[in-house]
Coordinates of N, CA and C in Angstrom, one line a residue:
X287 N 104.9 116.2 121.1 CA 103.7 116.5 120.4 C 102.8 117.3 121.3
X288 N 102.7 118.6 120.8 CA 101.7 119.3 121.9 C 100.4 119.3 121.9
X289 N 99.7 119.0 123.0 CA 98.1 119.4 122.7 C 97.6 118.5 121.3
X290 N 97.7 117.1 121.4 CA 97.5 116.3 120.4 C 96.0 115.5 120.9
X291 N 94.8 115.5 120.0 CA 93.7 114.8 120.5 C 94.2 113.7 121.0
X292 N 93.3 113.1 122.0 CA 93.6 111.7 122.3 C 93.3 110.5 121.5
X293 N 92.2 111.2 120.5 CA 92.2 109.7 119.7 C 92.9 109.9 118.7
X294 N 93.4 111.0 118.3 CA 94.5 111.2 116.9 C 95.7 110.5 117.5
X295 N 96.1 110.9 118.6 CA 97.6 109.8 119.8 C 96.9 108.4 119.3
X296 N 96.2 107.6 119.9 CA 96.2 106.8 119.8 C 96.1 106.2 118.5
X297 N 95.2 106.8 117.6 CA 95.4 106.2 116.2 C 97.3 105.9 115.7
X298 N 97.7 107.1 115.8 CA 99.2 107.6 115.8 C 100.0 106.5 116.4
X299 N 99.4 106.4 117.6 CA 100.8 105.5 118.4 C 100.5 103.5 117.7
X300 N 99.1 103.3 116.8 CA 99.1 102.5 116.9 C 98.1 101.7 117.5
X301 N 98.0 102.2 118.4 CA 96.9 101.8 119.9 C 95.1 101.3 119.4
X302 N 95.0 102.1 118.1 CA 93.4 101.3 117.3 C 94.1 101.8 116.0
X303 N 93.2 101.3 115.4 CA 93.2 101.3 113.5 C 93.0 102.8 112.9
X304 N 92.0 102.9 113.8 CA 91.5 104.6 113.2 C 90.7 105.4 114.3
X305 N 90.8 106.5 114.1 CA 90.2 107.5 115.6 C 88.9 107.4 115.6
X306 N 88.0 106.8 114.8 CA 86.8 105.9 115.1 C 86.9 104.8 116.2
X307 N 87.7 103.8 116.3 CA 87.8 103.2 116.9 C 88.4 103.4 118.4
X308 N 89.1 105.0 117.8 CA 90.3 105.1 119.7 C 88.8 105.6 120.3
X309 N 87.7 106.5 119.4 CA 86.8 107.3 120.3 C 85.8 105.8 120.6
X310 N 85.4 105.2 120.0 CA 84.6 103.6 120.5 C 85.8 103.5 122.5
X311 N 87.1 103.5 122.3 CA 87.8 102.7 123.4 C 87.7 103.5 124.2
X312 N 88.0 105.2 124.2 CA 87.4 106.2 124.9 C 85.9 106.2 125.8
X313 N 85.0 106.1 125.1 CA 83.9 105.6 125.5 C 83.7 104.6 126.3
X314 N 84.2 103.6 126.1 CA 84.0 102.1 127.0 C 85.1 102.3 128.3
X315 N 85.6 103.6 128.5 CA 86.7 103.4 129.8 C 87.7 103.0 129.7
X316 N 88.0 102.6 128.6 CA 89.4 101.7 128.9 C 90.7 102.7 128.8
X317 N 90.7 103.9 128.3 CA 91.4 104.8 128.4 C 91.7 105.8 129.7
X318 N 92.9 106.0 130.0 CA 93.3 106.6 131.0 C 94.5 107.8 130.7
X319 N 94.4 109.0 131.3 CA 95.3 109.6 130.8 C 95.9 110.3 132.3
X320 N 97.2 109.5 132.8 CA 98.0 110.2 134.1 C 97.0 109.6 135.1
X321 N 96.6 108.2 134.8 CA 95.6 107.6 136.1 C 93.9 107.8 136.1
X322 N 94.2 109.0 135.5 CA 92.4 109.4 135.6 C 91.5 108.7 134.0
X323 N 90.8 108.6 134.1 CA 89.3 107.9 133.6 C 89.9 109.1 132.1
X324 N 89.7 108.4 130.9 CA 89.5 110.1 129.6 C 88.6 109.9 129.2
X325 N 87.7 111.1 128.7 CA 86.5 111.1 128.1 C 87.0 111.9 126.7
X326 N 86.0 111.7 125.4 CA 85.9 112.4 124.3 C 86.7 114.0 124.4
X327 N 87.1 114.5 123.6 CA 87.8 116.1 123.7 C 88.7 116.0 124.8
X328 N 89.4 114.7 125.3 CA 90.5 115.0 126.1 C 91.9 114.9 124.6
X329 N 93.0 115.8 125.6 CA 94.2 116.5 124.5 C 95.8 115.6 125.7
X330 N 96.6 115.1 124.8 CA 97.3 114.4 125.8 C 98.7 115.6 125.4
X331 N 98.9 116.3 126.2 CA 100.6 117.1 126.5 C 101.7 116.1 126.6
X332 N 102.6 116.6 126.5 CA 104.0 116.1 126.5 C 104.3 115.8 127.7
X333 N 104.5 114.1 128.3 CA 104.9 113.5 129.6 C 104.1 113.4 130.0
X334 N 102.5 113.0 129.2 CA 101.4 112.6 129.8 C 101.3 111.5 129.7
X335 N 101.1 110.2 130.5 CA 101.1 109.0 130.5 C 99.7 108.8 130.3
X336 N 99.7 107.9 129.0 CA 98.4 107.7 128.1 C 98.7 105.7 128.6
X337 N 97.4 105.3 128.8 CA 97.0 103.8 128.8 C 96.0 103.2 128.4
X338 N 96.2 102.3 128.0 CA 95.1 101.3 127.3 C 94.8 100.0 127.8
X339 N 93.9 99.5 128.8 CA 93.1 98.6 129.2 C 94.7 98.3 130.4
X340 N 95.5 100.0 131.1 CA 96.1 99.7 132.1 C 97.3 98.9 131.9
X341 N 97.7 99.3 130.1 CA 99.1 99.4 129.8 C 99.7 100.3 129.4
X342 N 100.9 100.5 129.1 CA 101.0 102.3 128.6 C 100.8 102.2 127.0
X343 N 100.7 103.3 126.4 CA 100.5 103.3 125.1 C 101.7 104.2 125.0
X344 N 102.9 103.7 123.9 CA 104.2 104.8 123.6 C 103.2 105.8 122.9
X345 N 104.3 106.9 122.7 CA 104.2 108.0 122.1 C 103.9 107.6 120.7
X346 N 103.2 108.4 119.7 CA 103.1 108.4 118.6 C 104.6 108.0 117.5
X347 N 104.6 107.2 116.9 CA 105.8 107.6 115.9 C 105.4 108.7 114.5
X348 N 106.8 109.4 114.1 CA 106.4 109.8 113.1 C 105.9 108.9 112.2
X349 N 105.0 109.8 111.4 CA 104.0 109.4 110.0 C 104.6 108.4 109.2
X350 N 104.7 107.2 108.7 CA 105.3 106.8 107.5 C 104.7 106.1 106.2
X351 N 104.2 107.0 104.9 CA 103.3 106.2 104.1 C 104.9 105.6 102.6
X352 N 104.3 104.7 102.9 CA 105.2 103.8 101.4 C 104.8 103.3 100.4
X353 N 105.4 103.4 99.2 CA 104.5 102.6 98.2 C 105.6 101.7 97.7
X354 N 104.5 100.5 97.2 CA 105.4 99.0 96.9 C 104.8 99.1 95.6
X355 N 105.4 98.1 95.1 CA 105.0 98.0 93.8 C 105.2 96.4 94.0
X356 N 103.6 95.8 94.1 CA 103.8 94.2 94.8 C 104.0 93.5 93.7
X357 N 104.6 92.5 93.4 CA 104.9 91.9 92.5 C 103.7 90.4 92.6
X358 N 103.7 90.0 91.3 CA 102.3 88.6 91.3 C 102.8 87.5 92.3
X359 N 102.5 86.9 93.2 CA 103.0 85.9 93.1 C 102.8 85.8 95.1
X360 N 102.5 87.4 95.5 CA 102.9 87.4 96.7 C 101.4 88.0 97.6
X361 N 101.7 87.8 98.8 CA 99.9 87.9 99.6 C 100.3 89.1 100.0
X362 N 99.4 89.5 100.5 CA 99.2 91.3 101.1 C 98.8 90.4 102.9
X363 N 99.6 90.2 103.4 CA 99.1 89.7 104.7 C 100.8 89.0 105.5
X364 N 101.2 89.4 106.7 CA 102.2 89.3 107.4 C 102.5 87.6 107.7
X365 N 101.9 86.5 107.6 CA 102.0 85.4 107.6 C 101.1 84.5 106.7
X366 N 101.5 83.6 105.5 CA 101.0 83.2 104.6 C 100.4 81.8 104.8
X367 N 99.5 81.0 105.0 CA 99.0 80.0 105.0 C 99.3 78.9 104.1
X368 N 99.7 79.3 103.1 CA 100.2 78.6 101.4 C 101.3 78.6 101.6
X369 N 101.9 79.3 102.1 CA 103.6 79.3 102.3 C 103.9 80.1 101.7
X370 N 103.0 80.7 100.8 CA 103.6 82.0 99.7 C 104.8 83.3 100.2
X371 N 105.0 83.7 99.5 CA 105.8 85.0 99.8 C 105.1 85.9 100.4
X372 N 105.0 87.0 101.5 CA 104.3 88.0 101.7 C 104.7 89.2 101.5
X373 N 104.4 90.4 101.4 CA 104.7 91.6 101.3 C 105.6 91.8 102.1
X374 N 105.5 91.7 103.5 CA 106.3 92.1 104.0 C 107.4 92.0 103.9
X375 N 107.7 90.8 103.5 CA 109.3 90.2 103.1 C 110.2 91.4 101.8
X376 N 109.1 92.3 101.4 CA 110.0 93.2 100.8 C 109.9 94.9 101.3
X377 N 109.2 95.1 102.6 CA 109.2 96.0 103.1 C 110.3 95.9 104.5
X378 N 110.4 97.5 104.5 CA 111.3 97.8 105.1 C 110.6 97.3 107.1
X379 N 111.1 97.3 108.1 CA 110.4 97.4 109.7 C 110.5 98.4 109.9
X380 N 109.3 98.4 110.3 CA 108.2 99.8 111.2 C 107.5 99.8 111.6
X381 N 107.6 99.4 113.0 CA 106.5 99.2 113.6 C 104.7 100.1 113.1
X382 N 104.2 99.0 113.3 CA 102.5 99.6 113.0 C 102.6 99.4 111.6
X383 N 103.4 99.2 110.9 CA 103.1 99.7 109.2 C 102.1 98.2 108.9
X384 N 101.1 98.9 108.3 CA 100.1 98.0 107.7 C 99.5 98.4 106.1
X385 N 99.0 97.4 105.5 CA 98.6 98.0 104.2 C 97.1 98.6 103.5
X386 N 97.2 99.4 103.1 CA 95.9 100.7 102.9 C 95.6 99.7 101.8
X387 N 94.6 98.9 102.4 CA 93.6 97.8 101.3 C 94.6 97.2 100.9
X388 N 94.4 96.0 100.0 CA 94.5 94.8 99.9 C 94.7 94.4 98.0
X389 N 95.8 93.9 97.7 CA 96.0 93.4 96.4 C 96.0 91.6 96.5
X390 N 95.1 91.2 95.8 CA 95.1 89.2 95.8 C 96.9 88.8 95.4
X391 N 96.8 87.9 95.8 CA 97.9 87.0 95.3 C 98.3 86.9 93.6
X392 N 97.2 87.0 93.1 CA 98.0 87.2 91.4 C 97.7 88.5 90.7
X393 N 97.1 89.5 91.5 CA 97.3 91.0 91.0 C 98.7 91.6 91.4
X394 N 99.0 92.4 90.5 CA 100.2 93.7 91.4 C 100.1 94.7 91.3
X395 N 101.5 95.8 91.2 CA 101.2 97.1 91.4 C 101.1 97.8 92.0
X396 N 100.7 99.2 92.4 CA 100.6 99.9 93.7 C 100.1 99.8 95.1
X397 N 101.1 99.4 96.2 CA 100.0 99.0 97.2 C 100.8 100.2 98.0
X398 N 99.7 100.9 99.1 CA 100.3 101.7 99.6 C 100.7 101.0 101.0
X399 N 101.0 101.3 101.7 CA 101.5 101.1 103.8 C 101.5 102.3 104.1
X400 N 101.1 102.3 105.9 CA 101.4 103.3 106.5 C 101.5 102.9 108.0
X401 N 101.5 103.7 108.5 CA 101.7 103.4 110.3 C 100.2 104.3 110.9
X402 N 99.6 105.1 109.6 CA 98.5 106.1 110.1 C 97.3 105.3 110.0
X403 N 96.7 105.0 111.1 CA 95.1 104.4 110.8 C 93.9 105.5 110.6
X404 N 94.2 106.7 111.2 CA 93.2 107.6 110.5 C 93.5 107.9 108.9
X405 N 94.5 107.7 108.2 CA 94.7 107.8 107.1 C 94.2 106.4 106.5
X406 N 94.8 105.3 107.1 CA 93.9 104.2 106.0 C 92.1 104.5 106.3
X407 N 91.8 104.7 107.4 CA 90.5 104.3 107.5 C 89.5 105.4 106.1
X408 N 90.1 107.2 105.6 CA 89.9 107.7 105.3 C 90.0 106.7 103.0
X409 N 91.4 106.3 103.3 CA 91.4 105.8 102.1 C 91.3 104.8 101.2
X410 N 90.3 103.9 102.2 CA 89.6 102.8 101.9 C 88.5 103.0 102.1
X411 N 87.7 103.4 102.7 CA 86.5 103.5 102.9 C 85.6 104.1 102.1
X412 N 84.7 103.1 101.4 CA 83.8 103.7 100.1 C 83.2 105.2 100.2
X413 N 82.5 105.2 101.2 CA 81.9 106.8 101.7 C 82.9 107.5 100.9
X414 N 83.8 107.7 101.1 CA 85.1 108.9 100.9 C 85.8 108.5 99.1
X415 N 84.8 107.9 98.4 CA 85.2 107.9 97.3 C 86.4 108.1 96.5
X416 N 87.5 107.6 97.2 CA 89.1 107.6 97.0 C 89.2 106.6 95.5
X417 N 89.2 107.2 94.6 CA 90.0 106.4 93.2 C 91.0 105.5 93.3
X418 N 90.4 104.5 92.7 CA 91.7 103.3 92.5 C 91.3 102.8 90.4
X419 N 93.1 103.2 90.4 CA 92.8 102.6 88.6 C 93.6 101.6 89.0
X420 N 92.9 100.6 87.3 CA 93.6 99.4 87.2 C 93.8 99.4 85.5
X421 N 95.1 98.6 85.7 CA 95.0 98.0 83.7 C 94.6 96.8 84.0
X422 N 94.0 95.8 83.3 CA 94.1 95.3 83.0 C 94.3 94.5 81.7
X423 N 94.5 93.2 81.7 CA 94.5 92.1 80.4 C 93.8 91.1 80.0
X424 N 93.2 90.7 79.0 CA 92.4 89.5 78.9 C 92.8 89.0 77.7
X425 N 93.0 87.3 78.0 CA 93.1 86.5 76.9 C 92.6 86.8 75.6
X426 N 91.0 87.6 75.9 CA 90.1 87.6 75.1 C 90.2 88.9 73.9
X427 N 91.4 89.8 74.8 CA 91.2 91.1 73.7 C 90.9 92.2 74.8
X428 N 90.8 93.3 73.9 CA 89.4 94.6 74.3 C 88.3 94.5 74.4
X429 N 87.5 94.5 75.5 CA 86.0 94.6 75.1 C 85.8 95.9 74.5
X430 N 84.4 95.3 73.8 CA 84.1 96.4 72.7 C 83.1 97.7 74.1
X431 N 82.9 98.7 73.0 CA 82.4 99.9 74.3 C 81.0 99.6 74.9
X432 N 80.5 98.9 74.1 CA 78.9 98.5 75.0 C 79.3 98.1 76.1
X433 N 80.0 96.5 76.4 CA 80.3 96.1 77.1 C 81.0 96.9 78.5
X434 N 81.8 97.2 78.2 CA 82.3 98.5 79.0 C 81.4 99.4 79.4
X435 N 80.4 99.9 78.9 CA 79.1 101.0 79.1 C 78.5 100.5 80.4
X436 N 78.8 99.0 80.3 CA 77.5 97.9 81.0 C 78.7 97.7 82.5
X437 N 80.0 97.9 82.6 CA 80.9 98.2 83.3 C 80.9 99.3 84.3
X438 N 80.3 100.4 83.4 CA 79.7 101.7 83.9 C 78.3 101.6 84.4
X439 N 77.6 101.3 83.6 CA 75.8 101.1 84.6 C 75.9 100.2 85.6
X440 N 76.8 99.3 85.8 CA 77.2 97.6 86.6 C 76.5 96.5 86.4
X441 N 77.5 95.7 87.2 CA 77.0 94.6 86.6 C 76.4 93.8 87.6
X442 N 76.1 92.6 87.7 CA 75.6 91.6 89.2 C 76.4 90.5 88.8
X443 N 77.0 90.4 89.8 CA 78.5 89.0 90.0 C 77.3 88.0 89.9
X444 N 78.0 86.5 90.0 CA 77.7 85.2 90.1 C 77.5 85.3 91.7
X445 N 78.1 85.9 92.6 CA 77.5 85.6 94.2 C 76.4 86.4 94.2
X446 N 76.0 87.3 93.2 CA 74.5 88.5 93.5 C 74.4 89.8 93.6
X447 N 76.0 89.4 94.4 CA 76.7 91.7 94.7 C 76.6 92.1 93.4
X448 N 76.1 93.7 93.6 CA 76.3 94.4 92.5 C 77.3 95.0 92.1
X449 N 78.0 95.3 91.4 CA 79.5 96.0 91.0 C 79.3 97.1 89.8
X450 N 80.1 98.1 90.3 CA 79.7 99.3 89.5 C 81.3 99.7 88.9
X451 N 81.5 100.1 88.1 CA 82.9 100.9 87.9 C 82.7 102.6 87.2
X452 N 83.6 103.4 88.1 CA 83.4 104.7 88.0 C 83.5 104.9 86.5
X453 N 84.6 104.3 85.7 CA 85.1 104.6 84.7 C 85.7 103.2 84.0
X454 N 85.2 103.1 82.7 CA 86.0 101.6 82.2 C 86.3 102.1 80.6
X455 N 87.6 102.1 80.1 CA 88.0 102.5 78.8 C 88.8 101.6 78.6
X456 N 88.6 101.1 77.0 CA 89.2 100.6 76.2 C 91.3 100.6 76.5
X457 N 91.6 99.8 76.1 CA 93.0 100.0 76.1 C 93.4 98.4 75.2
X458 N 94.6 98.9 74.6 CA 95.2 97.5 73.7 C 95.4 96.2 75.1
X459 N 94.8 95.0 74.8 CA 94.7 93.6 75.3 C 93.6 93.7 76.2
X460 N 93.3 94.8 76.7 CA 92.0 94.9 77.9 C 91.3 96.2 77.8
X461 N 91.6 96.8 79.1 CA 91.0 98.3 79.7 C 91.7 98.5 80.6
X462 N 91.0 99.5 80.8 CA 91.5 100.3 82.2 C 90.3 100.3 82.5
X463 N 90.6 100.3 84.3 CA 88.9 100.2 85.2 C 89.4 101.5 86.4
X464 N 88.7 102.3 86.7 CA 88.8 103.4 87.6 C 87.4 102.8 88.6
X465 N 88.1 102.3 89.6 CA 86.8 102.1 91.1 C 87.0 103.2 92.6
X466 N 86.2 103.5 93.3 CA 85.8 103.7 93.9 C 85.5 102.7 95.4
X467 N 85.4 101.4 95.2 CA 85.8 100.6 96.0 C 86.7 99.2 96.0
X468 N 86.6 98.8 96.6 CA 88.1 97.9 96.8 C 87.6 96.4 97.2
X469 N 86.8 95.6 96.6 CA 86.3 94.4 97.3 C 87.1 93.4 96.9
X470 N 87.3 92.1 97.5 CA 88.5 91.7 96.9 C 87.9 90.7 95.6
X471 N 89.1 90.8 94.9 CA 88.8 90.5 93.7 C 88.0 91.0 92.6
X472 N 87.0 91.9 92.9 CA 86.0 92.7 92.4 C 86.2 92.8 91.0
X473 N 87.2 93.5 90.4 CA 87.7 93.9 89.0 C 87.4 92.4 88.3
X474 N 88.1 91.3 88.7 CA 88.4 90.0 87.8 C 87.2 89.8 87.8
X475 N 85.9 89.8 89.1 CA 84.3 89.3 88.6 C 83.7 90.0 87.7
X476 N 83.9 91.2 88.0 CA 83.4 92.2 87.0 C 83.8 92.0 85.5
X477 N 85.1 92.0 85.2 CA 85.8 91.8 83.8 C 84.9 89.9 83.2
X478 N 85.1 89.1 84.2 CA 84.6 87.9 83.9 C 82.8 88.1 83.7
X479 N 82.1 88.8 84.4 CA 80.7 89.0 84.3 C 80.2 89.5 82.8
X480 N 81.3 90.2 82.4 CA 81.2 90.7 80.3 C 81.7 89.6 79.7
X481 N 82.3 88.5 80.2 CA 83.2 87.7 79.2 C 84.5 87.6 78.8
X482 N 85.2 88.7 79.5 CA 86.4 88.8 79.2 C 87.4 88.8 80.6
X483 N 87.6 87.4 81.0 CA 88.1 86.6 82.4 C 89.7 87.8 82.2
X484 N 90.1 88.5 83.7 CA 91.6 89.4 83.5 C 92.7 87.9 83.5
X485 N 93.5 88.3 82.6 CA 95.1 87.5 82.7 C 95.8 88.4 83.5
X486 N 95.7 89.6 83.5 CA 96.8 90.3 84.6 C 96.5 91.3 84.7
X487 N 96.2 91.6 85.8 CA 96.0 92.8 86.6 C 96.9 93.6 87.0
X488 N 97.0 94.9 86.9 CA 97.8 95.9 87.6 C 97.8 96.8 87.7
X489 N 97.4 97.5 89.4 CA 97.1 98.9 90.1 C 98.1 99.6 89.6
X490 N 98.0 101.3 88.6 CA 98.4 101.7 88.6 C 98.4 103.2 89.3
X491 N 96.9 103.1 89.8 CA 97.0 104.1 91.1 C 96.1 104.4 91.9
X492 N 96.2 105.2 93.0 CA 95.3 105.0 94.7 C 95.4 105.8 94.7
X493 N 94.3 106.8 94.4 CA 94.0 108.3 94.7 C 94.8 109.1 93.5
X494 N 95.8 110.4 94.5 CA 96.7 110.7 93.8 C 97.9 110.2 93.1
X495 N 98.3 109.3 93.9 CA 99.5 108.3 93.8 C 99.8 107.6 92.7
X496 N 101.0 107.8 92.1 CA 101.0 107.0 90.9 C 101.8 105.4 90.9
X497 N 102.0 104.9 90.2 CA 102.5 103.4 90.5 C 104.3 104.3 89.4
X498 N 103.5 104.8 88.4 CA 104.7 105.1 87.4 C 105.7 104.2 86.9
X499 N 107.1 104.5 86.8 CA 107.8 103.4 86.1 C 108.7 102.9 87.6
X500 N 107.9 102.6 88.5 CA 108.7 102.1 89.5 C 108.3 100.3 89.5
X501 N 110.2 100.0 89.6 CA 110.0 98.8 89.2 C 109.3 97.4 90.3
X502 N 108.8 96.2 89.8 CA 108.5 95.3 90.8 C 109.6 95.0 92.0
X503 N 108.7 94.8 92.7 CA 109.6 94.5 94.4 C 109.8 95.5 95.3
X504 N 110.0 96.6 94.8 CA 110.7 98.3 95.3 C 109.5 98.4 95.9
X505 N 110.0 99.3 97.4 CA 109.4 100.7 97.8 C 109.8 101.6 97.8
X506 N 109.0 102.4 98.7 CA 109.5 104.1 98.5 C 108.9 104.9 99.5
X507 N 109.5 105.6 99.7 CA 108.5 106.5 101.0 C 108.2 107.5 100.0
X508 N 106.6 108.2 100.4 CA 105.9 109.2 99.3 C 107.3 110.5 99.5
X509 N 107.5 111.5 99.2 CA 107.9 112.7 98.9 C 106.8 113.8 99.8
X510 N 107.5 114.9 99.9 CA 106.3 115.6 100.3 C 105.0 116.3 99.6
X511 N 105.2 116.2 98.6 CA 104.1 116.9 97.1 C 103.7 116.2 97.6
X512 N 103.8 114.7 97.7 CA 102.9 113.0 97.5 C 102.4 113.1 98.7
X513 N 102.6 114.1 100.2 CA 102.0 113.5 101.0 C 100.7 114.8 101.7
X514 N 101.1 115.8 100.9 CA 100.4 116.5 100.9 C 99.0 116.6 99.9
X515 N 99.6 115.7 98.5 CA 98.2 115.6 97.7 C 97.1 114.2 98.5
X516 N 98.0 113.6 99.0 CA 97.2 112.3 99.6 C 96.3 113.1 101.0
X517 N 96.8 113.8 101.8 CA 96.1 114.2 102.6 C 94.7 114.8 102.5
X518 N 94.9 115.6 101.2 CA 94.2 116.5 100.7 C 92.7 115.8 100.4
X519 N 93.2 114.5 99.5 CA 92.2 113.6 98.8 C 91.6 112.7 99.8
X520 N 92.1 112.9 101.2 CA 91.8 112.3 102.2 C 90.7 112.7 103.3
X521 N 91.5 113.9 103.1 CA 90.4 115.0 104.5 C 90.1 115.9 104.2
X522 N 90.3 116.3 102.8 CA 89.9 118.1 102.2 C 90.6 118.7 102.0
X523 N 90.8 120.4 102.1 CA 91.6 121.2 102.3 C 91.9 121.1 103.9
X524 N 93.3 122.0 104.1 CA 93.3 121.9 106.4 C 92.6 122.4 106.6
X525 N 91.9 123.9 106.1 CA 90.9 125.2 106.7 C 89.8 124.6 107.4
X526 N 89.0 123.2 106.0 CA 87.8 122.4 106.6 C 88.0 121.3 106.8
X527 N 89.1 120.4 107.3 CA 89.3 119.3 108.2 C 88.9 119.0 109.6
X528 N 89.5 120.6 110.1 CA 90.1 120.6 111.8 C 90.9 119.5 111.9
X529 N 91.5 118.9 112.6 CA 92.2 118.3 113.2 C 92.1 116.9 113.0
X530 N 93.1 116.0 112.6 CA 92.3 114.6 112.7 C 92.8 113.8 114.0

């Protein structure tokens, strides 16, 4: 990798979450590149020995984003406290691979992974107004359109937070809810704050990404259309990105 920023390496190799955090580790010293001290706008060449708190940091691996389609029943988290099933147990090993936000134990649907922390940090993070749809279902039916309007102006949970939804439309047994942020559980407070508690939830998509007719349990590594519209919805066009 030639002439690769140092915090883009380190996000890449794994080393922090996101190039916010490699530039926080930059700052505090703990970065070294070939023995010497790195500061901000240092670029790591090929056979440059990169360290972190005076261990090596490997080379970056290539990029890997996947999408699952998590099935109910299972945690979004690499060791389960309940005993439950985890995600992982149906994803492939890769090192670094973590998951871009968070589905509860009785939602499913599209969850994405990746190994890129500058990409999750861009695709979760409310600022950056990345779309997440849901269907949902309620015991109760459709809410009628007022209610849903009131979905759209938001609403205030039982803990006090406010909850807004970009977009909430009618659909046979529920709606569909289009958000902008990702709190957990959010959707089920919100659906329960109108009166209509969800029976089942399911992401059918994160940004560009669709869930489509891909069955429960499966992943899949995105395609390149898929990884070029996610980038796009992530950091812009390349012309006004620069570099991540």
């Amino acid at each position: 990798m030639d002439g690769v920023r140092l915090q883009k390496y380190l996000a890449l190799a794994g080393a922090a979450p996101s190039r916010r955090k490699a530039e926080e580790l930059i700052r505090a010293g703990r970065v070294t590149i070939n023995g010497r001290k790195a500061v901000l706008g240092d670029r790591v060449q090929p056979g440059d020995e990169v360290r972190l708190n005076g261990r090596p940091v490997a080379p970056p691996r290539q990029r890997v984003v996947i999408a699952l389609h998590k099935p109910r029943g299972y945690e979004t988290t690499r060791k389960s406290r309940s005993g439950a099933p985890t995600v992982y147990e149906l994803l492939p090993d890769v090192p670094g691979l973590h998951p871009v936000g968070r589905l509860d134990r009785d939602s499913e649907g599209l969850l994405l992974f990746t190994n890129d922390g500058a990409l999750t940090q861009r695709l979760t993070h409310p600022r950056y107004g990345i779309k997440k749809v849901y269907r949902v279902w309620s015991r109760k039916g459709t809410p009628p359109p007022d209610l849903l309007r009131q979905l759209e102006k938001g609403v205030t949970l039982r803990s006090g937070e406010f909850a807004q939804a970009l977009k909430a439309r009618p659909k046979e047994g529920g709606a569909v809810i289009t958000m902008t942020e990702g709190k957990k559980r959010e959707v089920r407070y919100m659906m329960k704050a109108i009166g209509y508690p969800v029976e089942r939830l399911l992401r059918v998509k994160h940004g560009p990404i669709r869930l489509g007719g891909q069955k429960p349990g499966t992943w899949r590594e995105l395609d390149e259309a898929e990884l070029k519209a996610l980038d796009l919805a992530a950091f812009g066009p390349p012309a006004g990105r620069g570099e991540r």
